[in-house]
Short mmCIF file of C-alpha atoms in Angstrom, two decimals:
data_model
loop_
_atom_site.label_atom_id
_atom_site.label_comp_id
_atom_site.label_asym_id
_atom_site.label_seq_id
_atom_site.Cartn_x
_atom_site.Cartn_y
_atom_site.Cartn_z
CA UNK A 1 -195.77 -8.43 83.62
CA UNK A 2 -192.00 -10.38 84.42
CA UNK A 3 -192.12 -12.93 82.31
CA UNK A 4 -194.82 -15.91 80.69
CA UNK A 5 -195.84 -19.19 83.35
CA UNK A 6 -197.20 -22.02 81.65
CA UNK A 7 -199.02 -24.55 83.15
CA UNK A 8 -197.59 -28.14 82.31
CA UNK A 9 -200.89 -30.23 83.91
CA UNK A 10 -203.04 -28.55 81.78
CA UNK A 11 -201.16 -28.73 78.40
CA UNK A 12 -200.86 -32.03 79.24
CA UNK A 13 -204.47 -32.95 79.71
CA UNK A 14 -205.16 -31.00 76.61
CA UNK A 15 -203.01 -32.93 74.19
CA UNK A 16 -204.68 -36.16 75.45
CA UNK A 17 -207.90 -34.21 74.85
CA UNK A 18 -207.21 -33.47 71.40
CA UNK A 19 -208.66 -30.72 72.19
CA UNK A 20 -207.25 -26.63 71.19
CA UNK A 21 -203.39 -25.78 71.07
CA UNK A 22 -202.28 -24.22 73.79
CA UNK A 23 -202.27 -20.64 71.90
CA UNK A 24 -206.56 -20.88 72.31
CA UNK A 25 -206.51 -22.54 75.48
CA UNK A 26 -207.57 -21.81 78.46
CA UNK A 27 -205.42 -21.04 81.71
CA UNK A 28 -205.89 -22.23 84.95
CA UNK A 29 -205.70 -20.06 88.21
CA UNK A 30 -202.34 -20.85 89.50
CA UNK A 31 -199.43 -19.64 92.03
CA UNK A 32 -195.90 -19.21 91.26
CA UNK A 33 -194.04 -23.01 92.25
CA UNK A 34 -192.23 -21.04 94.80
CA UNK A 35 -195.90 -20.12 96.35
CA UNK A 36 -196.93 -23.99 98.50
CA UNK A 37 -197.88 -24.38 102.33
CA UNK A 38 -195.49 -22.90 104.37
CA UNK A 39 -193.48 -20.02 102.00
CA UNK A 40 -191.88 -17.51 103.82
CA UNK A 41 -192.57 -14.08 102.66
CA UNK A 42 -189.42 -11.53 102.91
CA UNK A 43 -189.91 -8.86 105.05
CA UNK A 44 -189.83 -5.15 104.80
CA UNK A 45 -189.48 -5.55 100.53
CA UNK A 46 -192.10 -5.39 98.07
CA UNK A 47 -193.33 -8.61 97.46
CA UNK A 48 -194.44 -9.92 94.05
CA UNK A 49 -196.79 -12.88 93.96
CA UNK A 50 -197.84 -14.06 90.71
CA UNK A 51 -199.60 -16.82 88.34
CA UNK A 52 -201.47 -17.34 85.82
CA UNK A 53 -205.95 -17.25 84.96
CA UNK A 54 -207.67 -17.03 81.73
CA UNK A 55 -206.88 -13.84 79.41
CA UNK A 56 -209.62 -10.91 81.77
CA UNK A 57 -210.54 -12.62 85.22
CA UNK A 58 -209.88 -10.66 87.62
CA UNK A 59 -207.97 -12.04 90.28
CA UNK A 60 -207.56 -10.93 94.16
CA UNK A 61 -204.44 -12.09 96.51
CA UNK A 62 -205.24 -11.51 100.51
CA UNK A 63 -202.28 -12.01 103.13
CA UNK A 64 -202.15 -10.48 106.05
CA UNK A 65 -204.98 -7.93 105.65
CA UNK A 66 -203.51 -6.79 102.25
CA UNK A 67 -205.64 -7.71 99.73
CA UNK A 68 -204.63 -6.38 96.05
CA UNK A 69 -206.27 -7.20 92.76
CA UNK A 70 -205.42 -7.11 89.13
CA UNK A 71 -206.77 -8.39 85.37
CA UNK A 72 -205.37 -11.59 83.64
CA UNK A 73 -203.72 -10.28 81.00
CA UNK A 74 -204.33 -11.08 76.83
CA UNK A 75 -201.06 -14.23 77.83
CA UNK A 76 -202.81 -14.81 81.07
CA UNK A 77 -200.57 -13.87 83.20
CA UNK A 78 -201.13 -11.93 86.36
CA UNK A 79 -198.84 -10.85 88.99
CA UNK A 80 -199.39 -8.56 91.85
CA UNK A 81 -197.14 -6.72 95.17
CA UNK A 82 -197.70 -7.18 98.45
CA UNK A 83 -196.71 -3.97 100.79
CA UNK A 84 -193.68 -4.91 103.12
CA UNK A 85 -194.64 -5.97 105.45
CA UNK A 86 -192.71 -6.64 109.05
CA UNK A 87 -191.58 -9.85 110.00
CA UNK A 88 -194.44 -12.42 111.78
CA UNK A 89 -193.82 -16.32 112.76
CA UNK A 90 -197.36 -16.39 113.21
CA UNK A 91 -199.08 -18.86 110.06
CA UNK A 92 -201.17 -17.03 107.78
CA UNK A 93 -203.17 -17.88 104.92
CA UNK A 94 -202.23 -15.90 101.51
CA UNK A 95 -205.32 -17.07 98.99
CA UNK A 96 -205.76 -16.21 95.20
CA UNK A 97 -209.13 -15.74 94.45
CA UNK A 98 -210.31 -15.75 90.47
CA UNK A 99 -213.32 -13.67 89.59
CA UNK A 100 -214.55 -17.35 87.77
CA UNK A 101 -215.10 -18.50 91.58
CA UNK A 102 -211.14 -20.02 90.94
CA UNK A 103 -209.36 -20.55 93.90
CA UNK A 104 -205.80 -21.48 95.14
CA UNK A 105 -204.49 -21.14 98.30
CA UNK A 106 -200.92 -21.25 100.88
CA UNK A 107 -201.51 -22.31 104.00
CA UNK A 108 -199.09 -21.67 106.74
CA UNK A 109 -197.18 -18.72 105.55
CA UNK A 110 -194.85 -16.80 107.46
CA UNK A 111 -192.87 -13.66 107.22
CA UNK A 112 -188.96 -13.44 107.44
CA UNK A 113 -185.79 -13.53 105.98
CA UNK A 114 -185.16 -15.80 102.58
CA UNK A 115 -181.79 -16.24 101.27
CA UNK A 116 -181.74 -18.15 97.96
CA UNK A 117 -179.00 -20.55 98.36
CA UNK A 118 -176.81 -21.55 95.02
CA UNK A 119 -173.21 -22.53 94.27
CA UNK A 120 -171.73 -26.13 93.18
CA UNK A 121 -171.05 -29.45 95.72
CA UNK A 122 -169.78 -27.83 98.41
CA UNK A 123 -173.12 -25.62 98.84
CA UNK A 124 -175.08 -28.75 98.40
CA UNK A 125 -172.70 -31.05 100.64
CA UNK A 126 -175.10 -32.53 103.14
CA UNK A 127 -175.03 -31.87 106.74
CA UNK A 128 -174.96 -35.52 107.81
CA UNK A 129 -171.85 -36.17 107.70
CA UNK A 130 -170.42 -32.29 110.01
CA UNK A 131 -171.72 -33.38 113.03
CA UNK A 132 -171.33 -29.90 115.06
CA UNK A 133 -173.54 -29.09 112.24
CA UNK A 134 -176.41 -31.66 112.80
CA UNK A 135 -175.61 -30.94 116.36
CA UNK A 136 -177.68 -28.30 115.44
CA UNK A 137 -180.93 -30.09 114.92
CA UNK A 138 -182.36 -29.87 118.16
CA UNK A 139 -182.17 -25.91 118.78
CA UNK A 140 -183.33 -24.89 115.71
CA UNK A 141 -185.91 -22.42 115.82
CA UNK A 142 -187.85 -20.68 112.62
CA UNK A 143 -186.36 -22.77 109.76
CA UNK A 144 -188.46 -23.56 106.69
CA UNK A 145 -186.46 -24.25 103.49
CA UNK A 146 -187.84 -25.26 99.22
CA UNK A 147 -185.07 -27.48 97.83
CA UNK A 148 -185.32 -26.84 93.60
CA UNK A 149 -185.32 -30.15 91.88
CA UNK A 150 -182.14 -30.37 89.84
CA UNK A 151 -183.32 -30.58 86.52
CA UNK A 152 -182.27 -29.10 83.00
CA UNK A 153 -184.27 -27.74 80.11
CA UNK A 154 -182.87 -25.62 76.78
CA UNK A 155 -185.34 -21.97 77.01
CA UNK A 156 -185.89 -20.82 80.49
CA UNK A 157 -188.56 -22.20 82.35
CA UNK A 158 -191.26 -21.01 84.49
CA UNK A 159 -192.23 -23.83 86.89
CA UNK A 160 -190.21 -25.43 89.06
CA UNK A 161 -190.71 -28.81 91.08
CA UNK A 162 -189.88 -28.19 94.98
CA UNK A 163 -191.87 -27.48 97.95
CA UNK A 164 -191.59 -25.19 101.20
CA UNK A 165 -190.96 -27.74 104.54
CA UNK A 166 -190.94 -26.71 107.88
CA UNK A 167 -187.02 -27.46 108.34
CA UNK A 168 -183.63 -27.11 107.66
CA UNK A 169 -181.57 -27.35 104.49
CA UNK A 170 -180.14 -30.53 104.14
CA UNK A 171 -176.96 -28.83 102.58
CA UNK A 172 -174.15 -28.21 105.52
CA UNK A 173 -173.06 -24.44 104.49
CA UNK A 174 -177.15 -22.96 104.13
CA UNK A 175 -178.25 -24.52 107.20
CA UNK A 176 -175.36 -22.86 109.30
CA UNK A 177 -175.76 -20.00 107.62
CA UNK A 178 -179.97 -20.19 108.66
CA UNK A 179 -179.29 -21.19 111.75
CA UNK A 180 -177.63 -18.91 113.43
CA UNK A 181 -178.56 -15.87 110.95
CA UNK A 182 -181.58 -16.97 112.47
CA UNK A 183 -179.85 -16.35 116.44
CA UNK A 184 -178.87 -13.07 115.40
CA UNK A 185 -182.26 -11.78 113.61
CA UNK A 186 -184.87 -13.36 115.53
CA UNK A 187 -187.27 -13.24 112.62
CA UNK A 188 -188.09 -16.78 110.58
CA UNK A 189 -185.25 -17.96 107.69
CA UNK A 190 -185.69 -19.34 104.61
CA UNK A 191 -183.78 -21.19 102.17
CA UNK A 192 -184.40 -21.77 98.67
CA UNK A 193 -181.61 -24.82 97.88
CA UNK A 194 -180.29 -24.05 93.81
CA UNK A 195 -177.62 -25.71 93.95
CA UNK A 196 -175.70 -28.77 91.97
CA UNK A 197 -171.90 -30.45 92.51
CA UNK A 198 -169.58 -29.88 89.66
CA UNK A 199 -171.43 -27.36 88.03
CA UNK A 200 -169.07 -24.31 86.27
CA UNK A 201 -171.00 -20.33 86.47
CA UNK A 202 -171.36 -20.17 82.85
CA UNK A 203 -173.87 -23.57 84.15
CA UNK A 204 -176.05 -21.00 85.90
CA UNK A 205 -176.08 -17.99 82.95
CA UNK A 206 -178.56 -16.82 81.61
CA UNK A 207 -178.08 -17.07 77.03
CA UNK A 208 -178.11 -13.57 76.91
CA UNK A 209 -175.01 -12.83 78.90
CA UNK A 210 -173.53 -13.64 75.45
CA UNK A 211 -173.34 -10.19 74.15
CA UNK A 212 -171.20 -9.32 77.46
CA UNK A 213 -168.41 -12.19 77.74
CA UNK A 214 -166.89 -13.60 74.67
CA UNK A 215 -165.79 -16.95 76.51
CA UNK A 216 -169.53 -17.85 77.21
CA UNK A 217 -170.45 -16.58 73.52
CA UNK A 218 -167.53 -19.09 72.32
CA UNK A 219 -168.92 -21.92 74.40
CA UNK A 220 -172.72 -21.44 74.04
CA UNK A 221 -171.90 -21.96 70.00
CA UNK A 222 -169.53 -24.44 70.59
CA UNK A 223 -172.62 -26.11 72.87
CA UNK A 224 -175.23 -24.90 70.28
CA UNK A 225 -172.88 -27.11 67.19
CA UNK A 226 -173.12 -29.91 69.49
CA UNK A 227 -175.88 -32.07 68.31
CA UNK A 228 -174.80 -35.10 69.78
CA UNK A 229 -175.14 -33.89 72.75
CA UNK A 230 -178.13 -31.98 72.97
CA UNK A 231 -179.48 -34.67 71.63
CA UNK A 232 -178.07 -36.72 74.42
CA UNK A 233 -179.89 -34.04 76.84
CA UNK A 234 -183.02 -34.48 75.05
CA UNK A 235 -183.22 -38.23 75.34
CA UNK A 236 -182.30 -38.28 79.72
CA UNK A 237 -184.92 -35.23 79.98
CA UNK A 238 -187.47 -37.84 78.22
CA UNK A 239 -186.16 -41.01 79.80
CA UNK A 240 -186.58 -42.49 83.16
CA UNK A 241 -185.11 -40.85 86.37
CA UNK A 242 -183.14 -40.95 88.60
CA UNK A 243 -180.36 -40.11 85.60
CA UNK A 244 -176.95 -42.55 86.59
CA UNK A 245 -174.27 -40.56 88.00
CA UNK A 246 -172.08 -40.39 84.69
CA UNK A 247 -175.95 -38.63 82.71
CA UNK A 248 -176.16 -36.61 86.30
CA UNK A 249 -172.92 -35.47 85.40
CA UNK A 250 -172.87 -35.02 81.80
CA UNK A 251 -176.32 -32.05 82.38
CA UNK A 252 -174.65 -30.72 84.81
CA UNK A 253 -171.77 -29.31 83.50
CA UNK A 254 -173.61 -28.15 80.63
CA UNK A 255 -174.13 -24.23 80.11
CA UNK A 256 -176.97 -21.96 79.91
CA UNK A 257 -179.10 -25.19 80.95
CA UNK A 258 -179.54 -25.65 85.01
CA UNK A 259 -180.23 -21.06 85.16
CA UNK A 260 -183.09 -21.71 82.46
CA UNK A 261 -184.58 -24.84 84.86
CA UNK A 262 -183.16 -24.69 88.38
CA UNK A 263 -183.21 -20.61 88.49
CA UNK A 264 -184.87 -18.65 86.17
CA UNK A 265 -188.58 -20.16 87.58
CA UNK A 266 -187.49 -18.33 91.03
CA UNK A 267 -187.04 -15.13 89.42
CA UNK A 268 -189.27 -11.95 90.85
CA UNK A 269 -189.75 -14.62 94.37
CA UNK A 270 -188.35 -11.55 96.77
CA UNK A 271 -185.52 -12.59 98.97
CA UNK A 272 -182.37 -10.85 100.46
CA UNK A 273 -179.87 -12.41 98.53
CA UNK A 274 -178.18 -14.89 97.06
CA UNK A 275 -175.18 -16.91 99.07
CA UNK A 276 -172.68 -18.05 96.48
CA UNK A 277 -170.41 -21.75 97.28
CA UNK A 278 -169.33 -22.43 93.96
CA UNK A 279 -165.98 -21.33 91.60
CA UNK A 280 -163.76 -24.88 91.45
CA UNK A 281 -165.12 -25.22 88.07
CA UNK A 282 -163.84 -22.96 87.09
CA UNK A 283 -160.18 -23.57 88.28
CA UNK A 284 -158.59 -25.23 85.41
CA UNK A 285 -156.24 -23.38 84.33
CA UNK A 286 -155.29 -19.64 85.28
CA UNK A 287 -156.98 -17.98 82.54
CA UNK A 288 -159.72 -19.93 83.57
CA UNK A 289 -159.30 -18.23 87.02
CA UNK A 290 -158.79 -14.53 85.60
CA UNK A 291 -161.47 -14.56 83.00
CA UNK A 292 -163.44 -15.12 86.64
CA UNK A 293 -162.80 -12.12 88.06
CA UNK A 294 -164.78 -10.39 85.03
CA UNK A 295 -167.38 -12.95 85.19
CA UNK A 296 -168.44 -13.35 88.30
CA UNK A 297 -169.45 -9.53 88.69
CA UNK A 298 -170.47 -9.31 85.30
CA UNK A 299 -173.33 -12.53 86.17
CA UNK A 300 -174.28 -10.41 89.72
CA UNK A 301 -175.50 -7.76 88.03
CA UNK A 302 -177.50 -9.71 85.04
CA UNK A 303 -179.34 -11.56 87.99
CA UNK A 304 -179.91 -7.94 90.25
CA UNK A 305 -181.03 -6.89 86.85
CA UNK A 306 -183.32 -10.25 86.35
CA UNK A 307 -184.87 -9.39 89.90
CA UNK A 308 -185.50 -5.43 89.19
CA UNK A 309 -183.18 -4.91 92.51
CA UNK A 310 -179.90 -2.81 92.26
CA UNK A 311 -179.70 -4.39 96.23
CA UNK A 312 -179.68 -7.60 96.20
CA UNK A 313 -177.04 -9.00 98.49
CA UNK A 314 -174.29 -11.72 97.59
CA UNK A 315 -172.80 -13.03 99.96
CA UNK A 316 -169.40 -15.01 98.36
CA UNK A 317 -167.80 -17.71 100.19
CA UNK A 318 -164.50 -17.53 99.11
CA UNK A 319 -162.68 -20.77 98.54
CA UNK A 320 -160.35 -22.73 101.20
CA UNK A 321 -157.72 -24.06 101.37
CA UNK A 322 -156.94 -26.67 98.90
CA UNK A 323 -153.38 -28.31 96.82
CA UNK A 324 -153.80 -31.24 95.53
CA UNK A 325 -151.24 -31.85 93.05
CA UNK A 326 -148.75 -29.06 93.80
CA UNK A 327 -146.63 -30.97 95.65
CA UNK A 328 -144.53 -29.57 97.80
CA UNK A 329 -145.60 -26.03 96.13
CA UNK A 330 -148.80 -26.09 98.81
CA UNK A 331 -147.27 -22.23 100.46
CA UNK A 332 -145.84 -20.94 97.70
CA UNK A 333 -146.70 -17.65 96.02
CA UNK A 334 -145.94 -18.04 93.11
CA UNK A 335 -147.64 -21.52 92.54
CA UNK A 336 -150.57 -21.67 89.57
CA UNK A 337 -152.97 -22.25 93.07
CA UNK A 338 -156.53 -21.18 93.96
CA UNK A 339 -155.14 -18.31 95.36
CA UNK A 340 -155.99 -16.53 91.46
CA UNK A 341 -159.43 -17.89 92.39
CA UNK A 342 -159.47 -16.05 95.41
CA UNK A 343 -158.29 -13.20 93.22
CA UNK A 344 -161.00 -12.64 91.13
CA UNK A 345 -164.01 -13.57 93.72
CA UNK A 346 -162.37 -10.23 95.32
CA UNK A 347 -162.92 -8.20 92.69
CA UNK A 348 -166.73 -8.19 93.27
CA UNK A 349 -166.16 -6.51 96.02
CA UNK A 350 -166.31 -3.24 93.67
CA UNK A 351 -169.87 -3.62 92.98
CA UNK A 352 -172.10 -2.50 96.23
CA UNK A 353 -174.11 -4.98 98.40
CA UNK A 354 -171.30 -8.01 97.81
CA UNK A 355 -170.17 -9.31 100.91
CA UNK A 356 -167.00 -12.34 100.45
CA UNK A 357 -166.95 -14.89 103.60
CA UNK A 358 -163.22 -15.38 104.17
CA UNK A 359 -162.41 -19.45 104.43
CA UNK A 360 -158.32 -18.91 104.15
CA UNK A 361 -158.01 -20.34 107.26
CA UNK A 362 -160.47 -23.22 106.24
CA UNK A 363 -160.53 -26.28 103.66
CA UNK A 364 -158.16 -29.66 103.26
CA UNK A 365 -155.13 -30.33 101.04
CA UNK A 366 -156.30 -33.01 99.20
CA UNK A 367 -160.04 -33.04 99.92
CA UNK A 368 -161.88 -30.56 97.85
CA UNK A 369 -164.81 -30.95 100.15
CA UNK A 370 -163.14 -30.54 103.14
CA UNK A 371 -165.94 -30.74 106.63
CA UNK A 372 -165.81 -27.38 107.83
CA UNK A 373 -168.28 -25.90 106.71
CA UNK A 374 -170.24 -25.00 110.31
CA UNK A 375 -167.37 -21.71 110.30
CA UNK A 376 -167.78 -20.70 106.78
CA UNK A 377 -171.96 -20.51 107.93
CA UNK A 378 -171.13 -18.50 110.85
CA UNK A 379 -169.26 -16.36 108.62
CA UNK A 380 -171.75 -15.73 106.58
CA UNK A 381 -174.07 -14.95 108.74
CA UNK A 382 -171.78 -12.45 110.87
CA UNK A 383 -171.47 -11.01 107.12
CA UNK A 384 -175.40 -10.68 107.06
CA UNK A 385 -176.21 -9.27 109.56
CA UNK A 386 -173.51 -6.27 110.21
CA UNK A 387 -173.54 -5.49 105.98
CA UNK A 388 -176.79 -5.88 105.33
CA UNK A 389 -179.27 -6.12 109.01
CA UNK A 390 -177.44 -2.93 110.18
CA UNK A 391 -175.73 -4.72 112.92
CA UNK A 392 -173.71 -3.96 115.09
CA UNK A 393 -170.89 -7.03 114.83
CA UNK A 394 -167.74 -7.64 114.03
CA UNK A 395 -168.27 -9.36 110.23
CA UNK A 396 -164.15 -9.69 108.84
CA UNK A 397 -161.01 -10.84 109.23
CA UNK A 398 -157.83 -7.92 109.15
CA UNK A 399 -158.06 -5.89 105.38
CA UNK A 400 -155.21 -5.10 103.67
CA UNK A 401 -155.39 -1.44 102.97
CA UNK A 402 -151.89 0.47 102.32
CA UNK A 403 -148.10 -1.01 102.45
CA UNK A 404 -145.76 1.70 103.20
CA UNK A 405 -142.60 1.61 102.15
CA UNK A 406 -139.95 1.84 105.25
CA UNK A 407 -136.01 1.75 104.20
CA UNK A 408 -135.78 -1.80 104.33
CA UNK A 409 -138.65 -2.55 105.69
CA UNK A 410 -142.63 -3.20 104.41
CA UNK A 411 -145.45 -1.86 106.96
CA UNK A 412 -148.43 -3.16 106.29
CA UNK A 413 -151.53 -1.32 107.09
CA UNK A 414 -154.79 -3.40 107.95
CA UNK A 415 -158.86 -1.74 108.58
CA UNK A 416 -160.91 -4.75 110.85
CA UNK A 417 -158.07 -5.20 112.82
CA UNK A 418 -158.54 -4.91 116.36
CA UNK A 419 -156.59 -6.76 119.07
CA UNK A 420 -154.75 -8.39 115.92
CA UNK A 421 -153.09 -10.98 117.09
CA UNK A 422 -151.95 -14.83 115.81
CA UNK A 423 -153.63 -18.08 116.97
CA UNK A 424 -150.61 -19.83 117.97
CA UNK A 425 -148.46 -17.01 119.83
CA UNK A 426 -146.00 -16.67 117.33
CA UNK A 427 -145.30 -14.63 114.37
CA UNK A 428 -147.45 -14.03 111.72
CA UNK A 429 -146.78 -16.48 109.45
CA UNK A 430 -147.26 -16.74 105.42
CA UNK A 431 -146.21 -13.55 104.29
CA UNK A 432 -144.15 -13.27 100.95
CA UNK A 433 -141.88 -10.32 99.96
CA UNK A 434 -140.23 -9.47 97.28
CA UNK A 435 -138.55 -6.48 94.98
CA UNK A 436 -138.68 -5.82 91.24
CA UNK A 437 -137.34 -9.54 90.73
CA UNK A 438 -140.04 -10.96 91.48
CA UNK A 439 -138.66 -13.22 93.13
CA UNK A 440 -140.78 -14.47 96.70
CA UNK A 441 -139.14 -14.52 100.00
CA UNK A 442 -140.57 -16.08 103.29
CA UNK A 443 -140.86 -12.15 105.29
CA UNK A 444 -139.71 -11.75 109.11
CA UNK A 445 -142.68 -10.46 110.40
CA UNK A 446 -143.95 -9.20 113.39
CA UNK A 447 -146.86 -7.66 114.40
CA UNK A 448 -147.14 -3.77 115.48
CA UNK A 449 -150.17 -2.10 116.84
CA UNK A 450 -152.69 -2.75 113.93
CA UNK A 451 -150.03 -3.42 111.23
CA UNK A 452 -146.85 -6.35 110.58
CA UNK A 453 -143.62 -5.53 109.75
CA UNK A 454 -142.54 -7.02 107.45
CA UNK A 455 -138.40 -7.93 106.03
CA UNK A 456 -136.11 -10.65 105.54
CA UNK A 457 -132.39 -10.36 105.06
CA UNK A 458 -131.77 -11.87 101.07
CA UNK A 459 -134.21 -8.11 100.78
CA UNK A 460 -132.34 -5.04 100.67
CA UNK A 461 -134.52 -2.81 98.52
CA UNK A 462 -138.58 -5.05 99.18
CA UNK A 463 -141.33 -3.47 97.23
CA UNK A 464 -144.06 -5.94 96.70
CA UNK A 465 -146.19 -8.02 99.37
CA UNK A 466 -148.29 -11.60 99.04
CA UNK A 467 -150.29 -12.77 101.52
CA UNK A 468 -151.38 -16.17 101.89
CA UNK A 469 -150.81 -15.99 97.86
CA UNK A 470 -151.16 -19.85 97.91
CA UNK A 471 -153.39 -22.90 97.49
CA UNK A 472 -152.84 -24.16 101.43
CA UNK A 473 -151.28 -21.33 102.95
CA UNK A 474 -150.36 -22.09 107.33
CA UNK A 475 -152.13 -19.28 108.09
CA UNK A 476 -152.41 -17.39 112.20
CA UNK A 477 -153.17 -14.03 111.86
CA UNK A 478 -156.11 -12.52 113.24
CA UNK A 479 -158.36 -10.07 114.93
CA UNK A 480 -160.11 -9.94 118.40
CA UNK A 481 -163.24 -11.90 116.76
CA UNK A 482 -161.01 -14.51 115.92
CA UNK A 483 -161.58 -14.27 112.22
CA UNK A 484 -158.78 -14.64 109.96
CA UNK A 485 -156.99 -11.72 107.78
CA UNK A 486 -158.18 -12.04 104.25
CA UNK A 487 -155.76 -13.06 101.58
CA UNK A 488 -154.02 -10.45 99.15
CA UNK A 489 -151.20 -8.79 97.07
CA UNK A 490 -149.62 -5.85 96.54
CA UNK A 491 -147.42 -6.42 93.17
CA UNK A 492 -149.35 -6.68 89.91
CA UNK A 493 -147.07 -9.36 88.44
CA UNK A 494 -148.95 -11.61 85.78
CA UNK A 495 -149.24 -15.01 86.19
#
């Protein structure tokens, strides 16, 4: 059994009746909260279905011709696994029956691709203010969504509020991703939306990650010691809702407690993977951004442990261009900018089953919530189609493979560089080169086949390259598919 489940309604009724304590209470037959009418089940994978029932009750789960039986354990828990199923848009009934005559059922359940979309405000941001995504609504097919109601908890919760609906998710990025994935795969797509603005990655961490990450251990120690903040959290949980803006921001910027209430109840719901658009809250300093390079892979591995799936795929959205506070250094390769966060995000590629959507050509210099979300969703869908579903599509822009020194020139070799060109017909921009002095100068750049040749009259012995390594670089290098080159640096200089 993966974890205990508690029936809040049952316990509330129990308290009113003055009856047994929860330790001796009987459990009614329930199915876990992510299962409701209109649910989407993941195709081609084992599908766990779980819930509660009186200990010793025989529970039978029926769906699509399958029948699985289990006996509820001494903790009143039960779980079965449905065998892998092909995608189907046929609405069918998921029925759960107990030997005591109790029953639960979910109607109009389909099978397709399921993804959790999580992160902070740029994932939560709705599509209503993005006309090109809003225009997709009339042509939407086979999309369903489940939005987890945002709240917090001091301990890991086993249920959440939310329900599946037969419509697109409200998130601009999640909707665009689901739309183009459905177009490519031609199967139902289900999106579980679990995101909250201003949240750091630490907000989405299980507490036990303190054992692996010292900075998180310190943060949780400070959290536990702040009695005033703990009391405020409890007061907000007990008080009226919705919370005012200040209270909402206070809650969503705490560590761990978002994971407990919003993400943990979803485990181990079968899904293909998780789309992660987060990072802005972890850019307060270069040290924070460098730490993210260690934190993100550790967090991914911990989630894979939680789901029991080493192949749980993660689609990471690279932070786009942003240069607020950089004054005249928006394109500087040595400024303390989001370039360091993007490098940390790309560190996740050292793990298998990871894709990073390149957004270096997107964003807004001073608006941390840019509206150009359509290409983000498209690129995520391309990565999912190629990396997960094995489709023959180009899903990446040019990726640097090596830098070769040729006299006064540096030659940058790329993969995914078929038809290498610039969007404006000019020479490639955003390339900077340096020697051992670490003084960066703009490079003259020329495309030759699948390479870019760099030089500068200011350097006789160039050694290193930084490309698009800036807050808001002006980039124009793409491949024939129109996908932008990934930012990189070949040096090892410290920030």
